[in-house]
């Protein structure tokens, strides 16, 4: 039995869990923190993503001048946290971070790296719906990054994660748009031509348009902002924020203070 098939065994089917997707990422779990490994594109993408997240959170909570730990006192959920590439920087900025992933192998990798880095992060193998069932209190911030395109039921998953945002809080979601440009660059280019990602990492049919992300969040009571594009510059080998949301994009959604 190969590693992916082994990881596929005994996984329940829930809105968050697509067994094939969980198995795929579990098989690569040991490579999360290797900047030259299979997650090399995420390491390249992370600086611009982290900068946007930090600036959005600090502006939302009025903490632009809060010093070295501007997120201190905020509870942040990193849903689909993988090996912790976002959870750890959030913790270093002072946040009380809970990282949840459906892959127990990913969580083991994240826990080990956090311990080696001297960081206290509440990592859990689980799902958004599991947190709701357990009565976990809602969070100031929910980070929903590059995961919705890998779940079994994106609409329900988005509504479940929205339910985990407390009044006055916000969600930052990031994913890939379902456009010809995204197919050409994120699948043909990244997986087959340049070899940045293992072939089969993404399925084009599971990409979502900004409207397909925004609607379930709004149904769940959040107020969405216009999508923020993120583009790659091959000349400088860097990512930047842009007006082009045809491939990678992020959406910020707020739950109004005083809302249920």
Tab-separated table of C-alpha atoms in Angstrom:
chain	number	residue	atom	x	y	z
A	1	UNK	CA	0.000	0.000	0.000
A	2	UNK	CA	1.452	3.383	-0.996
A	3	UNK	CA	1.667	6.302	1.424
A	4	UNK	CA	-1.364	8.141	0.016
A	5	UNK	CA	-3.563	5.054	0.084
A	6	UNK	CA	-2.450	4.334	3.638
A	7	UNK	CA	-3.349	7.863	4.756
A	8	UNK	CA	-6.766	7.592	3.088
A	9	UNK	CA	-7.851	4.755	5.359
A	10	UNK	CA	-10.572	5.302	7.984
A	11	UNK	CA	-11.136	9.003	7.273
A	12	UNK	CA	-14.747	10.075	7.870
A	13	UNK	CA	-16.542	12.075	5.185
A	14	UNK	CA	-17.567	15.485	6.493
A	15	UNK	CA	-17.855	18.940	4.865
A	16	UNK	CA	-14.184	19.521	5.726
A	17	UNK	CA	-12.792	16.142	4.789
A	18	UNK	CA	-12.115	14.970	1.275
A	19	UNK	CA	-10.221	11.753	2.050
A	20	UNK	CA	-8.125	11.913	-1.114
A	21	UNK	CA	-7.046	15.491	-0.388
A	22	UNK	CA	-6.168	14.775	3.261
A	23	UNK	CA	-4.193	11.692	2.222
A	24	UNK	CA	-2.327	13.672	-0.436
A	25	UNK	CA	-1.087	16.280	2.022
A	26	UNK	CA	-0.455	13.759	4.804
A	27	UNK	CA	1.973	11.975	2.495
A	28	UNK	CA	4.008	15.206	2.215
A	29	UNK	CA	3.720	16.219	5.890
A	30	UNK	CA	7.417	15.896	6.700
A	31	UNK	CA	8.294	18.493	4.043
A	32	UNK	CA	6.261	21.460	5.323
A	33	UNK	CA	9.275	23.336	6.699
A	34	UNK	CA	11.698	22.556	3.859
A	35	UNK	CA	11.899	25.798	1.800
A	36	UNK	CA	13.302	23.810	-1.122
A	37	UNK	CA	10.847	20.905	-0.876
A	38	UNK	CA	7.325	20.276	-2.138
A	39	UNK	CA	5.983	23.323	-0.287
A	40	UNK	CA	8.562	25.682	-1.799
A	41	UNK	CA	5.809	27.774	-3.518
A	42	UNK	CA	4.118	28.399	-0.153
A	43	UNK	CA	7.404	29.545	1.368
A	44	UNK	CA	7.784	32.011	-1.503
A	45	UNK	CA	4.154	33.118	-1.187
A	46	UNK	CA	4.177	33.429	2.588
A	47	UNK	CA	5.806	36.881	3.033
A	48	UNK	CA	3.181	38.796	1.034
A	49	UNK	CA	0.386	36.732	2.555
A	50	UNK	CA	1.633	37.316	6.102
A	51	UNK	CA	2.067	41.025	5.509
A	52	UNK	CA	-1.516	41.337	4.276
A	53	UNK	CA	-2.844	39.323	7.221
A	54	UNK	CA	-0.893	41.342	9.791
A	55	UNK	CA	-1.892	44.682	8.297
A	56	UNK	CA	-5.551	43.678	7.950
A	57	UNK	CA	-5.820	42.459	11.541
A	58	UNK	CA	-3.985	45.385	13.095
A	59	UNK	CA	-6.063	47.903	11.125
A	60	UNK	CA	-9.318	46.134	12.018
A	61	UNK	CA	-8.560	46.077	15.750
A	62	UNK	CA	-6.839	49.487	15.871
A	63	UNK	CA	-3.397	48.081	16.640
A	64	UNK	CA	-1.255	49.639	13.914
A	65	UNK	CA	1.106	51.116	16.519
A	66	UNK	CA	1.065	48.237	18.986
A	67	UNK	CA	4.789	47.436	18.833
A	68	UNK	CA	6.428	44.062	18.324
A	69	UNK	CA	3.427	41.987	19.452
A	70	UNK	CA	0.451	43.777	17.894
A	71	UNK	CA	-1.762	40.681	18.025
A	72	UNK	CA	-1.367	40.113	21.765
A	73	UNK	CA	-4.665	39.170	23.379
A	74	UNK	CA	-6.338	38.089	20.142
A	75	UNK	CA	-7.522	34.509	19.633
A	76	UNK	CA	-6.762	33.317	16.118
A	77	UNK	CA	-7.920	30.100	14.452
A	78	UNK	CA	-5.769	28.828	11.580
A	79	UNK	CA	-8.101	26.282	9.985
A	80	UNK	CA	-6.347	23.829	7.682
A	81	UNK	CA	-3.072	24.928	9.243
A	82	UNK	CA	-0.887	22.282	7.607
A	83	UNK	CA	2.580	22.332	9.128
A	84	UNK	CA	2.107	25.723	10.775
A	85	UNK	CA	3.626	28.125	8.220
A	86	UNK	CA	1.103	30.806	9.222
A	87	UNK	CA	0.332	29.734	12.790
A	88	UNK	CA	3.905	30.295	13.942
A	89	UNK	CA	4.263	33.895	12.649
A	90	UNK	CA	0.880	34.749	14.210
A	91	UNK	CA	2.088	33.385	17.544
A	92	UNK	CA	5.314	35.400	17.267
A	93	UNK	CA	3.167	38.507	16.803
A	94	UNK	CA	1.566	37.764	20.158
A	95	UNK	CA	-1.666	35.995	19.170
A	96	UNK	CA	-3.173	33.062	21.050
A	97	UNK	CA	-3.219	30.628	18.119
A	98	UNK	CA	-5.240	27.465	17.592
A	99	UNK	CA	-4.163	25.481	14.534
A	100	UNK	CA	-6.528	22.792	13.254
A	101	UNK	CA	-5.962	20.360	10.409
A	102	UNK	CA	-7.744	17.190	9.290
A	103	UNK	CA	-4.379	15.466	8.826
A	104	UNK	CA	-2.881	14.099	12.033
A	105	UNK	CA	0.478	13.858	10.239
A	106	UNK	CA	0.410	17.577	9.476
A	107	UNK	CA	-0.397	18.331	13.114
A	108	UNK	CA	2.508	16.179	14.326
A	109	UNK	CA	4.874	18.102	12.063
A	110	UNK	CA	3.440	21.439	13.239
A	111	UNK	CA	3.686	20.488	16.922
A	112	UNK	CA	7.279	19.321	16.591
A	113	UNK	CA	8.403	22.473	14.791
A	114	UNK	CA	6.596	24.773	17.243
A	115	UNK	CA	8.229	23.005	20.180
A	116	UNK	CA	11.655	23.306	18.549
A	117	UNK	CA	10.941	27.019	17.998
A	118	UNK	CA	9.838	27.613	21.591
A	119	UNK	CA	6.286	28.560	20.591
A	120	UNK	CA	3.108	27.684	22.463
A	121	UNK	CA	0.432	26.894	19.858
A	122	UNK	CA	-2.714	24.846	20.448
A	123	UNK	CA	-2.534	22.372	17.571
A	124	UNK	CA	-5.410	19.926	17.074
A	125	UNK	CA	-6.180	17.221	14.534
A	126	UNK	CA	-9.785	17.982	13.664
A	127	UNK	CA	-12.256	19.985	11.598
A	128	UNK	CA	-14.298	23.187	11.695
A	129	UNK	CA	-17.490	21.241	12.285
A	130	UNK	CA	-15.771	19.398	15.122
A	131	UNK	CA	-14.966	22.691	16.818
A	132	UNK	CA	-18.612	23.733	16.509
A	133	UNK	CA	-19.838	20.423	17.893
A	134	UNK	CA	-17.470	20.763	20.857
A	135	UNK	CA	-18.796	24.240	21.639
A	136	UNK	CA	-15.417	25.918	21.071
A	137	UNK	CA	-15.803	29.669	21.689
A	138	UNK	CA	-15.695	31.832	18.575
A	139	UNK	CA	-12.410	33.507	17.610
A	140	UNK	CA	-11.369	37.097	16.987
A	141	UNK	CA	-9.845	36.021	13.678
A	142	UNK	CA	-10.307	32.944	11.499
A	143	UNK	CA	-7.634	32.316	8.877
A	144	UNK	CA	-8.992	30.158	6.061
A	145	UNK	CA	-5.996	29.965	3.737
A	146	UNK	CA	-5.593	27.742	0.671
A	147	UNK	CA	-7.844	25.062	2.157
A	148	UNK	CA	-11.380	25.577	0.783
A	149	UNK	CA	-10.305	24.209	-2.620
A	150	UNK	CA	-9.405	20.923	-0.920
A	151	UNK	CA	-12.551	20.210	1.137
A	152	UNK	CA	-15.523	17.986	0.299
A	153	UNK	CA	-18.279	20.625	0.632
A	154	UNK	CA	-16.903	24.164	0.154
A	155	UNK	CA	-20.199	25.962	0.814
A	156	UNK	CA	-20.852	24.191	4.117
A	157	UNK	CA	-17.198	24.496	5.110
A	158	UNK	CA	-17.283	28.257	4.560
A	159	UNK	CA	-20.478	28.591	6.583
A	160	UNK	CA	-19.016	26.472	9.397
A	161	UNK	CA	-15.817	28.493	9.555
A	162	UNK	CA	-17.839	31.724	9.450
A	163	UNK	CA	-19.741	30.521	12.515
A	164	UNK	CA	-16.408	30.460	14.350
A	165	UNK	CA	-15.919	34.240	13.924
A	166	UNK	CA	-17.053	36.192	16.979
A	167	UNK	CA	-18.981	39.485	16.754
A	168	UNK	CA	-16.529	42.224	15.883
A	169	UNK	CA	-14.120	39.662	14.463
A	170	UNK	CA	-13.035	38.817	10.957
A	171	UNK	CA	-12.099	36.055	8.548
A	172	UNK	CA	-9.380	36.132	5.943
A	173	UNK	CA	-9.900	33.538	3.210
A	174	UNK	CA	-7.463	32.760	0.402
A	175	UNK	CA	-7.841	30.422	-2.544
A	176	UNK	CA	-7.549	30.078	-6.332
A	177	UNK	CA	-9.990	31.487	-8.862
A	178	UNK	CA	-11.639	29.191	-11.407
A	179	UNK	CA	-10.480	30.958	-14.564
A	180	UNK	CA	-8.570	29.951	-17.705
A	181	UNK	CA	-5.625	31.995	-16.415
A	182	UNK	CA	-5.592	30.052	-13.136
A	183	UNK	CA	-5.694	26.749	-15.025
A	184	UNK	CA	-2.800	27.846	-17.233
A	185	UNK	CA	-0.617	29.177	-14.407
A	186	UNK	CA	-1.560	27.268	-11.243
A	187	UNK	CA	-1.961	23.828	-12.801
A	188	UNK	CA	-0.266	23.599	-16.215
A	189	UNK	CA	2.529	26.006	-15.345
A	190	UNK	CA	3.147	25.305	-11.665
A	191	UNK	CA	2.576	21.533	-11.701
A	192	UNK	CA	3.518	20.347	-15.200
A	193	UNK	CA	5.922	22.878	-16.732
A	194	UNK	CA	7.864	24.403	-13.837
A	195	UNK	CA	7.380	21.524	-11.408
A	196	UNK	CA	6.804	23.883	-8.457
A	197	UNK	CA	4.115	21.551	-7.083
A	198	UNK	CA	3.592	17.794	-7.352
A	199	UNK	CA	1.262	16.920	-10.212
A	200	UNK	CA	-2.284	16.528	-8.966
A	201	UNK	CA	-1.890	18.990	-6.075
A	202	UNK	CA	-4.904	20.923	-7.354
A	203	UNK	CA	-8.091	20.054	-9.218
A	204	UNK	CA	-9.326	22.880	-11.426
A	205	UNK	CA	-12.967	21.941	-10.859
A	206	UNK	CA	-12.516	22.646	-7.133
A	207	UNK	CA	-11.262	26.217	-7.619
A	208	UNK	CA	-13.783	28.858	-6.510
A	209	UNK	CA	-14.627	32.291	-7.862
A	210	UNK	CA	-14.708	35.225	-5.406
A	211	UNK	CA	-18.522	35.210	-5.562
A	212	UNK	CA	-18.600	31.507	-4.670
A	213	UNK	CA	-16.535	32.252	-1.571
A	214	UNK	CA	-18.394	35.416	-0.606
A	215	UNK	CA	-21.956	34.075	-0.850
A	216	UNK	CA	-21.711	31.376	1.865
A	217	UNK	CA	-19.887	33.802	4.159
A	218	UNK	CA	-22.616	36.398	3.688
A	219	UNK	CA	-25.298	33.754	4.247
A	220	UNK	CA	-23.575	33.048	7.573
A	221	UNK	CA	-23.797	36.705	8.581
A	222	UNK	CA	-20.404	38.056	7.546
A	223	UNK	CA	-19.879	41.203	5.502
A	224	UNK	CA	-17.356	40.630	2.731
A	225	UNK	CA	-14.924	43.111	1.229
A	226	UNK	CA	-13.775	43.131	-2.430
A	227	UNK	CA	-11.287	40.430	-3.307
A	228	UNK	CA	-7.573	41.192	-3.120
A	229	UNK	CA	-5.458	39.730	-5.909
A	230	UNK	CA	-1.967	38.314	-5.400
A	231	UNK	CA	0.329	38.039	-8.412
A	232	UNK	CA	3.697	36.447	-9.143
A	233	UNK	CA	6.415	38.436	-10.891
A	234	UNK	CA	8.689	35.976	-12.732
A	235	UNK	CA	11.329	38.669	-13.345
A	236	UNK	CA	11.905	39.260	-9.626
A	237	UNK	CA	10.754	35.798	-8.464
A	238	UNK	CA	8.464	37.467	-5.916
A	239	UNK	CA	4.782	37.740	-5.049
A	240	UNK	CA	2.948	41.033	-4.579
A	241	UNK	CA	-0.538	42.326	-3.876
A	242	UNK	CA	-2.267	43.355	-7.101
A	243	UNK	CA	-5.617	44.202	-8.663
A	244	UNK	CA	-5.537	40.916	-10.590
A	245	UNK	CA	-7.633	38.282	-8.796
A	246	UNK	CA	-7.807	35.881	-11.739
A	247	UNK	CA	-5.428	33.360	-10.132
A	248	UNK	CA	-4.661	33.832	-6.415
A	249	UNK	CA	-6.854	36.045	-4.274
A	250	UNK	CA	-7.850	36.777	-0.694
A	251	UNK	CA	-11.185	37.901	0.738
A	252	UNK	CA	-11.696	39.627	4.095
A	253	UNK	CA	-15.064	39.239	5.815
A	254	UNK	CA	-16.218	40.910	9.029
A	255	UNK	CA	-18.885	39.904	11.522
A	256	UNK	CA	-20.531	43.138	12.679
A	257	UNK	CA	-20.076	43.893	16.367
A	258	UNK	CA	-23.242	42.979	18.239
A	259	UNK	CA	-24.296	40.377	15.641
A	260	UNK	CA	-25.208	36.852	16.698
